[in-house]
Amino acid sequence: MFKVLLVEDEEMIRKGLRFTFDWMGAGCVVVGEAENGVEGLRQIADLRPDIVIVDVNMPLMDGIAMIEQSVEEADCSYIILSGYDEFRLAKDAIRLGVTEYLLKPLEQEQLFTALERAKSQLEMKRQYTAMLTSGAGNGEALQASVIKLPGKSSRYVSRMIQYVQDHYAEKIGIKDLVESLGVSATYLNQKFKSETTYTFNDFLNRYRIQKAMDLLRSGEDKVYAIAADVGYKDYKYFIAIFKKYAGCTPSYYQERYGRGEKGVDAASKTNSTNE
């Protein structure tokens, strides 16, 4: 179950959300309420919610200011509620990586859809975190240098990252996303670069190499087969890209960090040398 915090100054709306929406059906549970941004910050720190639903206009501290102050520390997704269809607020929400910007009065189906997107965003980030922190002692330093995701990302960037996750083994490019997202390749590239510090192609290569590292450590497949499995049909190109991001050849990485006999022997020799 995903933990949800409600931050809304109008008690009738706040209680209405808590007691009329089917939270269990959405795979969520409301763990707390706050009536302004200051109290919301305290609740985020104390309760560590997965999803925060927050109104924009509140006393003491508005929703945007609250998100700005919590976004670096909190590992959660945000859904904004507002009674005002203001483009400035929508831009601020996108800049802060808010999952959804919903207008009051809120329909239940809208909130359900927003929660599903927020959950997907959280699961995606947690999968990456697990990937980056796994395999301690087996090339961990090399892994950590390959890819790093932003703490928060906008809807467009989240979709782009998800697309890489789902299709990295295929021949893909940013143009594949232009039609489905309804914006230009230039805009997507700029958006992706500003939020991740990588170009789309750079990120795609990093993700593929990260996957290759995982397969190489298992020690079960040949390097050329792994190259094809992660989307590189040109074996020599794969070696060049791997060296660029990992700092060594794939065969050396497999021999040094793999779980096969060679990897174990190499690691043992290194440990003996260091002792």
PDB file of C-alpha atoms in Angstrom:
ATOM      1  CA  MET A   1       0.000   0.000   0.000  1.00  0.00           C
ATOM      2  CA  PHE A   2       1.207   3.491  -0.864  1.00  0.00           C
ATOM      3  CA  LYS A   3       1.085   6.072   1.934  1.00  0.00           C
ATOM      4  CA  VAL A   4      -0.745   9.302   1.041  1.00  0.00           C
ATOM      5  CA  LEU A   5      -0.608  12.677   2.804  1.00  0.00           C
ATOM      6  CA  LEU A   6      -3.394  15.236   2.197  1.00  0.00           C
ATOM      7  CA  VAL A   7      -2.386  18.911   2.443  1.00  0.00           C
ATOM      8  CA  GLU A   8      -5.463  21.120   1.968  1.00  0.00           C
ATOM      9  CA  ASP A   9      -6.639  24.145   3.950  1.00  0.00           C
ATOM     10  CA  GLU A  10     -10.360  23.656   3.252  1.00  0.00           C
ATOM     11  CA  GLU A  11     -11.511  21.070   5.765  1.00  0.00           C
ATOM     12  CA  MET A  12     -14.599  20.069   3.792  1.00  0.00           C
ATOM     13  CA  ILE A  13     -12.495  19.242   0.727  1.00  0.00           C
ATOM     14  CA  ARG A  14      -9.804  17.527   2.804  1.00  0.00           C
ATOM     15  CA  LYS A  15     -12.276  15.352   4.703  1.00  0.00           C
ATOM     16  CA  GLY A  16     -14.239  14.698   1.544  1.00  0.00           C
ATOM     17  CA  LEU A  17     -11.111  13.360  -0.141  1.00  0.00           C
ATOM     18  CA  ARG A  18     -10.232  11.220   2.851  1.00  0.00           C
ATOM     19  CA  PHE A  19     -13.612   9.640   3.456  1.00  0.00           C
ATOM     20  CA  THR A  20     -15.304   9.453   0.048  1.00  0.00           C
ATOM     21  CA  PHE A  21     -12.522   8.269  -2.249  1.00  0.00           C
ATOM     22  CA  ASP A  22     -11.817   4.526  -2.567  1.00  0.00           C
ATOM     23  CA  TRP A  23      -8.223   4.591  -1.322  1.00  0.00           C
ATOM     24  CA  MET A  24      -8.059   0.825  -0.806  1.00  0.00           C
ATOM     25  CA  GLY A  25      -9.203   0.294  -4.379  1.00  0.00           C
ATOM     26  CA  ALA A  26      -6.367   2.566  -5.520  1.00  0.00           C
ATOM     27  CA  GLY A  27      -3.816   0.607  -3.488  1.00  0.00           C
ATOM     28  CA  CYS A  28      -3.287   3.526  -1.093  1.00  0.00           C
ATOM     29  CA  VAL A  29      -3.876   4.514   2.518  1.00  0.00           C
ATOM     30  CA  VAL A  30      -4.147   8.052   3.908  1.00  0.00           C
ATOM     31  CA  VAL A  31      -1.625   8.377   6.726  1.00  0.00           C
ATOM     32  CA  GLY A  32      -2.148  12.032   7.627  1.00  0.00           C
ATOM     33  CA  GLU A  33      -3.600  15.458   6.939  1.00  0.00           C
ATOM     34  CA  ALA A  34      -2.291  19.027   7.051  1.00  0.00           C
ATOM     35  CA  GLU A  35      -4.089  22.338   6.583  1.00  0.00           C
ATOM     36  CA  ASN A  36      -1.159  24.457   5.376  1.00  0.00           C
ATOM     37  CA  GLY A  37       2.310  24.116   3.856  1.00  0.00           C
ATOM     38  CA  VAL A  38       4.180  24.545   7.152  1.00  0.00           C
ATOM     39  CA  GLU A  39       2.283  21.690   8.749  1.00  0.00           C
ATOM     40  CA  GLY A  40       2.650  19.757   5.506  1.00  0.00           C
ATOM     41  CA  LEU A  41       6.456  19.947   5.716  1.00  0.00           C
ATOM     42  CA  ARG A  42       6.368  18.588   9.258  1.00  0.00           C
ATOM     43  CA  GLN A  43       4.086  15.748   8.241  1.00  0.00           C
ATOM     44  CA  ILE A  44       6.304  14.852   5.272  1.00  0.00           C
ATOM     45  CA  ALA A  45       9.326  14.644   7.582  1.00  0.00           C
ATOM     46  CA  ASP A  46       7.476  12.640  10.238  1.00  0.00           C
ATOM     47  CA  LEU A  47       5.306  10.319   8.131  1.00  0.00           C
ATOM     48  CA  ARG A  48       7.501   9.834   5.038  1.00  0.00           C
ATOM     49  CA  PRO A  49       4.546   9.507   2.647  1.00  0.00           C
ATOM     50  CA  ASP A  50       4.885   8.020  -0.827  1.00  0.00           C
ATOM     51  CA  ILE A  51       2.423  10.465  -2.410  1.00  0.00           C
ATOM     52  CA  VAL A  52       1.520  14.001  -1.327  1.00  0.00           C
ATOM     53  CA  ILE A  53      -1.708  15.580  -2.589  1.00  0.00           C
ATOM     54  CA  VAL A  54      -1.402  19.317  -2.019  1.00  0.00           C
ATOM     55  CA  ASP A  55      -3.501  22.410  -2.671  1.00  0.00           C
ATOM     56  CA  VAL A  56      -1.777  25.402  -4.253  1.00  0.00           C
ATOM     57  CA  ASN A  57      -3.395  28.253  -2.307  1.00  0.00           C
ATOM     58  CA  MET A  58      -3.031  27.835   1.457  1.00  0.00           C
ATOM     59  CA  PRO A  59      -2.222  30.100   4.421  1.00  0.00           C
ATOM     60  CA  LEU A  60       1.283  30.372   5.950  1.00  0.00           C
ATOM     61  CA  MET A  61       2.905  28.527   3.043  1.00  0.00           C
ATOM     62  CA  ASP A  62       1.428  27.690  -0.350  1.00  0.00           C
ATOM     63  CA  GLY A  63       1.720  24.330  -2.059  1.00  0.00           C
ATOM     64  CA  ILE A  64       4.448  25.320  -4.521  1.00  0.00           C
ATOM     65  CA  ALA A  65       6.673  26.700  -1.740  1.00  0.00           C
ATOM     66  CA  MET A  66       6.092  23.565   0.323  1.00  0.00           C
ATOM     67  CA  ILE A  67       7.137  21.319  -2.550  1.00  0.00           C
ATOM     68  CA  GLU A  68      10.218  23.460  -3.243  1.00  0.00           C
ATOM     69  CA  GLN A  69      11.352  23.048   0.364  1.00  0.00           C
ATOM     70  CA  SER A  70      10.646  19.330   0.571  1.00  0.00           C
ATOM     71  CA  VAL A  71      11.606  18.078  -2.876  1.00  0.00           C
ATOM     72  CA  GLU A  72      15.312  17.584  -2.079  1.00  0.00           C
ATOM     73  CA  GLU A  73      14.712  15.663   1.136  1.00  0.00           C
ATOM     74  CA  ALA A  74      11.513  13.713   0.469  1.00  0.00           C
ATOM     75  CA  ASP A  75      11.292  10.551  -1.612  1.00  0.00           C
ATOM     76  CA  CYS A  76       7.719  10.995  -2.796  1.00  0.00           C
ATOM     77  CA  SER A  77       5.538  12.020  -5.717  1.00  0.00           C
ATOM     78  CA  TYR A  78       3.325  15.122  -5.684  1.00  0.00           C
ATOM     79  CA  ILE A  79      -0.169  15.723  -7.035  1.00  0.00           C
ATOM     80  CA  ILE A  80      -1.278  19.360  -7.062  1.00  0.00           C
ATOM     81  CA  LEU A  81      -4.883  20.509  -6.602  1.00  0.00           C
ATOM     82  CA  SER A  82      -5.972  23.993  -7.596  1.00  0.00           C
ATOM     83  CA  GLY A  83      -9.116  25.985  -8.144  1.00  0.00           C
ATOM     84  CA  TYR A  84      -7.274  28.259 -10.541  1.00  0.00           C
ATOM     85  CA  ASP A  85      -6.305  27.301 -14.074  1.00  0.00           C
ATOM     86  CA  GLU A  86      -3.115  29.371 -14.105  1.00  0.00           C
ATOM     87  CA  PHE A  87      -0.354  28.563 -16.568  1.00  0.00           C
ATOM     88  CA  ARG A  88       2.292  29.988 -14.219  1.00  0.00           C
ATOM     89  CA  LEU A  89       1.372  27.447 -11.559  1.00  0.00           C
ATOM     90  CA  ALA A  90       1.360  24.649 -14.098  1.00  0.00           C
ATOM     91  CA  LYS A  91       4.895  25.634 -15.190  1.00  0.00           C
ATOM     92  CA  ASP A  92       6.090  25.688 -11.589  1.00  0.00           C
ATOM     93  CA  ALA A  93       4.535  22.272 -11.045  1.00  0.00           C
ATOM     94  CA  ILE A  94       6.325  20.816 -14.085  1.00  0.00           C
ATOM     95  CA  ARG A  95       9.609  22.402 -13.004  1.00  0.00           C
ATOM     96  CA  LEU A  96       9.330  20.694  -9.625  1.00  0.00           C
ATOM     97  CA  GLY A  97       8.554  17.309 -11.146  1.00  0.00           C
ATOM     98  CA  VAL A  98       4.927  17.187  -9.980  1.00  0.00           C
ATOM     99  CA  THR A  99       3.173  14.082 -11.303  1.00  0.00           C
ATOM    100  CA  GLU A 100      -0.205  15.733 -11.951  1.00  0.00           C
ATOM    101  CA  TYR A 101      -1.839  19.173 -11.833  1.00  0.00           C
ATOM    102  CA  LEU A 102      -5.578  18.741 -11.194  1.00  0.00           C
ATOM    103  CA  LEU A 103      -8.294  21.373 -11.124  1.00  0.00           C
ATOM    104  CA  LYS A 104     -11.133  21.503  -8.615  1.00  0.00           C
ATOM    105  CA  PRO A 105     -13.828  20.251  -8.464  1.00  0.00           C
ATOM    106  CA  LEU A 106     -12.043  16.943  -8.677  1.00  0.00           C
ATOM    107  CA  GLU A 107     -13.592  13.868 -10.240  1.00  0.00           C
ATOM    108  CA  GLN A 108     -12.791  10.497  -8.688  1.00  0.00           C
ATOM    109  CA  GLU A 109     -11.575   9.026 -11.985  1.00  0.00           C
ATOM    110  CA  GLN A 110      -9.119  11.923 -12.380  1.00  0.00           C
ATOM    111  CA  LEU A 111      -7.629  11.282  -8.961  1.00  0.00           C
ATOM    112  CA  PHE A 112      -7.448   7.543  -9.542  1.00  0.00           C
ATOM    113  CA  THR A 113      -5.543   8.088 -12.800  1.00  0.00           C
ATOM    114  CA  ALA A 114      -3.215  10.600 -11.129  1.00  0.00           C
ATOM    115  CA  LEU A 115      -2.482   8.147  -8.310  1.00  0.00           C
ATOM    116  CA  GLU A 116      -1.634   5.406 -10.805  1.00  0.00           C
ATOM    117  CA  ARG A 117       0.865   7.704 -12.505  1.00  0.00           C
ATOM    118  CA  ALA A 118       2.344   8.748  -9.181  1.00  0.00           C
ATOM    119  CA  LYS A 119       2.768   5.098  -8.166  1.00  0.00           C
ATOM    120  CA  SER A 120       4.397   4.250 -11.479  1.00  0.00           C
ATOM    121  CA  GLN A 121       6.816   7.151 -11.068  1.00  0.00           C
ATOM    122  CA  LEU A 122       7.762   5.983  -7.575  1.00  0.00           C
ATOM    123  CA  GLU A 123       8.237   2.365  -8.605  1.00  0.00           C
ATOM    124  CA  MET A 124      10.407   3.399 -11.544  1.00  0.00           C
ATOM    125  CA  LYS A 125      12.688   5.496  -9.357  1.00  0.00           C
ATOM    126  CA  ARG A 126      12.934   2.764  -6.744  1.00  0.00           C
ATOM    127  CA  GLN A 127      13.850   0.192  -9.368  1.00  0.00           C
ATOM    128  CA  TYR A 128      16.672   2.425 -10.541  1.00  0.00           C
ATOM    129  CA  THR A 129      17.825   3.014  -6.983  1.00  0.00           C
ATOM    130  CA  ALA A 130      17.890  -0.731  -6.353  1.00  0.00           C
ATOM    131  CA  MET A 131      19.784  -1.265  -9.597  1.00  0.00           C
ATOM    132  CA  LEU A 132      22.385   1.332  -8.728  1.00  0.00           C
ATOM    133  CA  THR A 133      22.947   0.114  -5.186  1.00  0.00           C
ATOM    134  CA  SER A 134      22.939  -3.634  -5.893  1.00  0.00           C
ATOM    135  CA  GLY A 135      26.025  -5.747  -6.297  1.00  0.00           C
ATOM    136  CA  ALA A 136      28.137  -4.171  -3.538  1.00  0.00           C
ATOM    137  CA  GLY A 137      31.695  -5.340  -3.844  1.00  0.00           C
ATOM    138  CA  ASN A 138      31.270  -6.398  -7.484  1.00  0.00           C
ATOM    139  CA  GLY A 139      32.071  -3.347  -9.509  1.00  0.00           C
ATOM    140  CA  GLU A 140      29.914  -1.042  -7.404  1.00  0.00           C
ATOM    141  CA  ALA A 141      32.108   1.972  -8.106  1.00  0.00           C
ATOM    142  CA  LEU A 142      31.916   1.361 -11.834  1.00  0.00           C
ATOM    143  CA  GLN A 143      28.147   0.917 -11.692  1.00  0.00           C
ATOM    144  CA  ALA A 144      27.584   4.130  -9.806  1.00  0.00           C
ATOM    145  CA  SER A 145      29.506   6.111 -12.405  1.00  0.00           C
ATOM    146  CA  VAL A 146      27.317   5.055 -15.308  1.00  0.00           C
ATOM    147  CA  ILE A 147      23.861   6.442 -14.602  1.00  0.00           C
ATOM    148  CA  LYS A 148      22.039   8.559 -12.057  1.00  0.00           C
ATOM    149  CA  LEU A 149      18.383   9.567 -12.154  1.00  0.00           C
ATOM    150  CA  PRO A 150      16.943  12.878 -10.975  1.00  0.00           C
ATOM    151  CA  GLY A 151      15.111  12.882  -7.666  1.00  0.00           C
ATOM    152  CA  LYS A 152      12.046  14.259  -9.406  1.00  0.00           C
ATOM    153  CA  SER A 153      11.023  14.312 -13.038  1.00  0.00           C
ATOM    154  CA  SER A 154       8.175  15.768 -15.084  1.00  0.00           C
ATOM    155  CA  ARG A 155       5.546  13.740 -16.890  1.00  0.00           C
ATOM    156  CA  TYR A 156       7.396  13.969 -20.206  1.00  0.00           C
ATOM    157  CA  VAL A 157      10.737  12.902 -18.777  1.00  0.00           C
ATOM    158  CA  SER A 158       9.148  10.096 -16.756  1.00  0.00           C
ATOM    159  CA  ARG A 159       7.543   8.777 -19.938  1.00  0.00           C
ATOM    160  CA  MET A 160      10.856   8.997 -21.792  1.00  0.00           C
ATOM    161  CA  ILE A 161      12.687   7.099 -19.057  1.00  0.00           C
ATOM    162  CA  GLN A 162       9.945   4.482 -18.956  1.00  0.00           C
ATOM    163  CA  TYR A 163      10.208   4.088 -22.723  1.00  0.00           C
ATOM    164  CA  VAL A 164      13.932   3.387 -22.427  1.00  0.00           C
ATOM    165  CA  GLN A 165      13.242   0.837 -19.704  1.00  0.00           C
ATOM    166  CA  ASP A 166      10.693  -0.969 -21.839  1.00  0.00           C
ATOM    167  CA  HIS A 167      12.454  -0.848 -25.226  1.00  0.00           C
ATOM    168  CA  TYR A 168      16.223  -0.540 -24.602  1.00  0.00           C
ATOM    169  CA  ALA A 169      16.883  -3.878 -26.347  1.00  0.00           C
ATOM    170  CA  GLU A 170      15.308  -2.557 -29.558  1.00  0.00           C
ATOM    171  CA  LYS A 171      16.395   0.043 -32.094  1.00  0.00           C
ATOM    172  CA  ILE A 172      14.893   3.224 -30.604  1.00  0.00           C
ATOM    173  CA  GLY A 173      15.357   6.973 -30.667  1.00  0.00           C
ATOM    174  CA  ILE A 174      13.745  10.128 -29.403  1.00  0.00           C
ATOM    175  CA  LYS A 175      11.678  10.449 -32.597  1.00  0.00           C
ATOM    176  CA  ASP A 176       9.707   7.402 -31.486  1.00  0.00           C
ATOM    177  CA  LEU A 177       8.309   9.511 -28.620  1.00  0.00           C
ATOM    178  CA  VAL A 178       7.400  12.632 -30.577  1.00  0.00           C
ATOM    179  CA  GLU A 179       4.035  11.398 -31.850  1.00  0.00           C
ATOM    180  CA  SER A 180       2.874   9.730 -28.631  1.00  0.00           C
ATOM    181  CA  LEU A 181       3.800  12.731 -26.453  1.00  0.00           C
ATOM    182  CA  GLY A 182       2.617  15.342 -28.938  1.00  0.00           C
ATOM    183  CA  VAL A 183       5.658  17.622 -28.695  1.00  0.00           C
ATOM    184  CA  SER A 184       8.754  18.202 -30.806  1.00  0.00           C
ATOM    185  CA  ALA A 185      12.029  16.306 -30.545  1.00  0.00           C
ATOM    186  CA  THR A 186      13.794  19.585 -29.759  1.00  0.00           C
ATOM    187  CA  TYR A 187      11.530  20.252 -26.789  1.00  0.00           C
ATOM    188  CA  LEU A 188      11.897  16.691 -25.484  1.00  0.00           C
ATOM    189  CA  ASN A 189      15.674  16.840 -25.759  1.00  0.00           C
ATOM    190  CA  GLN A 190      15.803  20.168 -23.916  1.00  0.00           C
ATOM    191  CA  LYS A 191      13.416  18.932 -21.225  1.00  0.00           C
ATOM    192  CA  PHE A 192      15.315  15.691 -20.741  1.00  0.00           C
ATOM    193  CA  LYS A 193      18.687  17.428 -20.595  1.00  0.00           C
ATOM    194  CA  SER A 194      17.515  20.022 -18.053  1.00  0.00           C
ATOM    195  CA  GLU A 195      16.117  17.404 -15.660  1.00  0.00           C
ATOM    196  CA  THR A 196      18.642  14.573 -15.984  1.00  0.00           C
ATOM    197  CA  THR A 197      21.827  16.379 -17.207  1.00  0.00           C
ATOM    198  CA  TYR A 198      21.998  13.743 -19.999  1.00  0.00           C
ATOM    199  CA  THR A 199      20.900  13.885 -23.612  1.00  0.00           C
ATOM    200  CA  PHE A 200      18.359  11.220 -24.530  1.00  0.00           C
ATOM    201  CA  ASN A 201      20.943   9.220 -26.524  1.00  0.00           C
ATOM    202  CA  ASP A 202      23.481   9.509 -23.716  1.00  0.00           C
ATOM    203  CA  PHE A 203      20.927   8.226 -21.223  1.00  0.00           C
ATOM    204  CA  LEU A 204      19.939   5.365 -23.537  1.00  0.00           C
ATOM    205  CA  ASN A 205      23.574   4.291 -23.859  1.00  0.00           C
ATOM    206  CA  ARG A 206      24.136   4.549 -20.116  1.00  0.00           C
ATOM    207  CA  TYR A 207      21.051   2.474 -19.382  1.00  0.00           C
ATOM    208  CA  ARG A 208      22.081  -0.193 -21.893  1.00  0.00           C
ATOM    209  CA  ILE A 209      25.592  -0.354 -20.467  1.00  0.00           C
ATOM    210  CA  GLN A 210      24.153  -0.631 -16.953  1.00  0.00           C
ATOM    211  CA  LYS A 211      22.086  -3.600 -18.104  1.00  0.00           C
ATOM    212  CA  ALA A 212      25.129  -5.084 -19.811  1.00  0.00           C
ATOM    213  CA  MET A 213      27.066  -4.822 -16.538  1.00  0.00           C
ATOM    214  CA  ASP A 214      24.334  -6.765 -14.745  1.00  0.00           C
ATOM    215  CA  LEU A 215      24.481  -9.526 -17.364  1.00  0.00           C
ATOM    216  CA  LEU A 216      28.288  -9.591 -17.413  1.00  0.00           C
ATOM    217  CA  ARG A 217      28.418 -10.020 -13.651  1.00  0.00           C
ATOM    218  CA  SER A 218      26.200 -13.092 -13.899  1.00  0.00           C
ATOM    219  CA  GLY A 219      28.941 -14.656 -16.061  1.00  0.00           C
ATOM    220  CA  GLU A 220      26.463 -16.847 -17.933  1.00  0.00           C
ATOM    221  CA  ASP A 221      26.536 -15.408 -21.489  1.00  0.00           C
ATOM    222  CA  LYS A 222      29.134 -14.551 -24.092  1.00  0.00           C
ATOM    223  CA  VAL A 223      29.952 -10.868 -24.488  1.00  0.00           C
ATOM    224  CA  TYR A 224      28.667 -10.719 -28.074  1.00  0.00           C
ATOM    225  CA  ALA A 225      25.343 -12.224 -26.962  1.00  0.00           C
ATOM    226  CA  ILE A 226      25.023  -9.672 -24.163  1.00  0.00           C
ATOM    227  CA  ALA A 227      25.719  -6.872 -26.647  1.00  0.00           C
ATOM    228  CA  ALA A 228      22.745  -7.988 -28.732  1.00  0.00           C
ATOM    229  CA  ASP A 229      20.557  -8.451 -25.651  1.00  0.00           C
ATOM    230  CA  VAL A 230      20.987  -4.804 -24.624  1.00  0.00           C
ATOM    231  CA  GLY A 231      20.382  -3.330 -28.061  1.00  0.00           C
ATOM    232  CA  TYR A 232      23.780  -3.271 -29.774  1.00  0.00           C
ATOM    233  CA  LYS A 233      23.856  -5.218 -33.040  1.00  0.00           C
ATOM    234  CA  ASP A 234      27.341  -3.927 -33.865  1.00  0.00           C
ATOM    235  CA  TYR A 235      29.709  -5.763 -31.520  1.00  0.00           C
ATOM    236  CA  LYS A 236      32.667  -3.408 -32.045  1.00  0.00           C
ATOM    237  CA  TYR A 237      30.472  -0.382 -31.372  1.00  0.00           C
ATOM    238  CA  PHE A 238      29.266  -1.993 -28.148  1.00  0.00           C
ATOM    239  CA  ILE A 239      32.856  -2.468 -26.972  1.00  0.00           C
ATOM    240  CA  ALA A 240      33.659   1.186 -27.715  1.00  0.00           C
ATOM    241  CA  ILE A 241      30.564   2.449 -25.867  1.00  0.00           C
ATOM    242  CA  PHE A 242      31.207   0.134 -22.926  1.00  0.00           C
ATOM    243  CA  LYS A 243      34.784   1.375 -22.575  1.00  0.00           C
ATOM    244  CA  LYS A 244      33.561   4.968 -22.721  1.00  0.00           C
ATOM    245  CA  TYR A 245      31.169   4.579 -19.786  1.00  0.00           C
ATOM    246  CA  ALA A 246      32.668   1.754 -17.721  1.00  0.00           C
ATOM    247  CA  GLY A 247      36.338   2.562 -18.236  1.00  0.00           C
ATOM    248  CA  CYS A 248      37.258  -0.969 -19.296  1.00  0.00           C
ATOM    249  CA  THR A 249      36.364  -3.577 -21.897  1.00  0.00           C
ATOM    250  CA  PRO A 250      33.325  -5.826 -21.399  1.00  0.00           C
ATOM    251  CA  SER A 251      35.497  -8.942 -21.302  1.00  0.00           C
ATOM    252  CA  TYR A 252      37.707  -7.438 -18.573  1.00  0.00           C
ATOM    253  CA  TYR A 253      34.629  -6.417 -16.575  1.00  0.00           C
ATOM    254  CA  GLN A 254      33.191  -9.927 -16.857  1.00  0.00           C
ATOM    255  CA  GLU A 255      36.500 -11.514 -15.905  1.00  0.00           C
ATOM    256  CA  ARG A 256      37.056  -9.133 -12.974  1.00  0.00           C
ATOM    257  CA  TYR A 257      33.541  -8.871 -11.558  1.00  0.00           C
ATOM    258  CA  GLY A 258      31.664 -11.849 -12.955  1.00  0.00           C
ATOM    259  CA  ARG A 259      30.322 -14.621 -10.788  1.00  0.00           C
ATOM    260  CA  GLY A 260      31.849 -17.318 -12.954  1.00  0.00           C
ATOM    261  CA  GLU A 261      35.111 -19.093 -12.167  1.00  0.00           C
ATOM    262  CA  LYS A 262      37.255 -16.419 -13.818  1.00  0.00           C
ATOM    263  CA  GLY A 263      35.538 -13.652 -11.939  1.00  0.00           C
ATOM    264  CA  VAL A 264      35.869 -15.426  -8.622  1.00  0.00           C
ATOM    265  CA  ASP A 265      39.537 -16.217  -9.255  1.00  0.00           C
ATOM    266  CA  ALA A 266      40.286 -12.628 -10.285  1.00  0.00           C
ATOM    267  CA  ALA A 267      38.543 -11.228  -7.239  1.00  0.00           C
ATOM    268  CA  SER A 268      40.376 -13.652  -4.974  1.00  0.00           C
ATOM    269  CA  LYS A 269      43.730 -12.679  -6.439  1.00  0.00           C
ATOM    270  CA  THR A 270      42.942  -9.001  -5.982  1.00  0.00           C
ATOM    271  CA  ASN A 271      41.876  -9.551  -2.375  1.00  0.00           C
ATOM    272  CA  SER A 272      45.029 -11.569  -1.678  1.00  0.00           C
ATOM    273  CA  THR A 273      47.148  -8.803  -3.162  1.00  0.00           C
ATOM    274  CA  ASN A 274      45.437  -6.203  -0.993  1.00  0.00           C
ATOM    275  CA  GLU A 275      45.819  -8.208   2.227  1.00  0.00           C
TER     276      GLU A 275
END
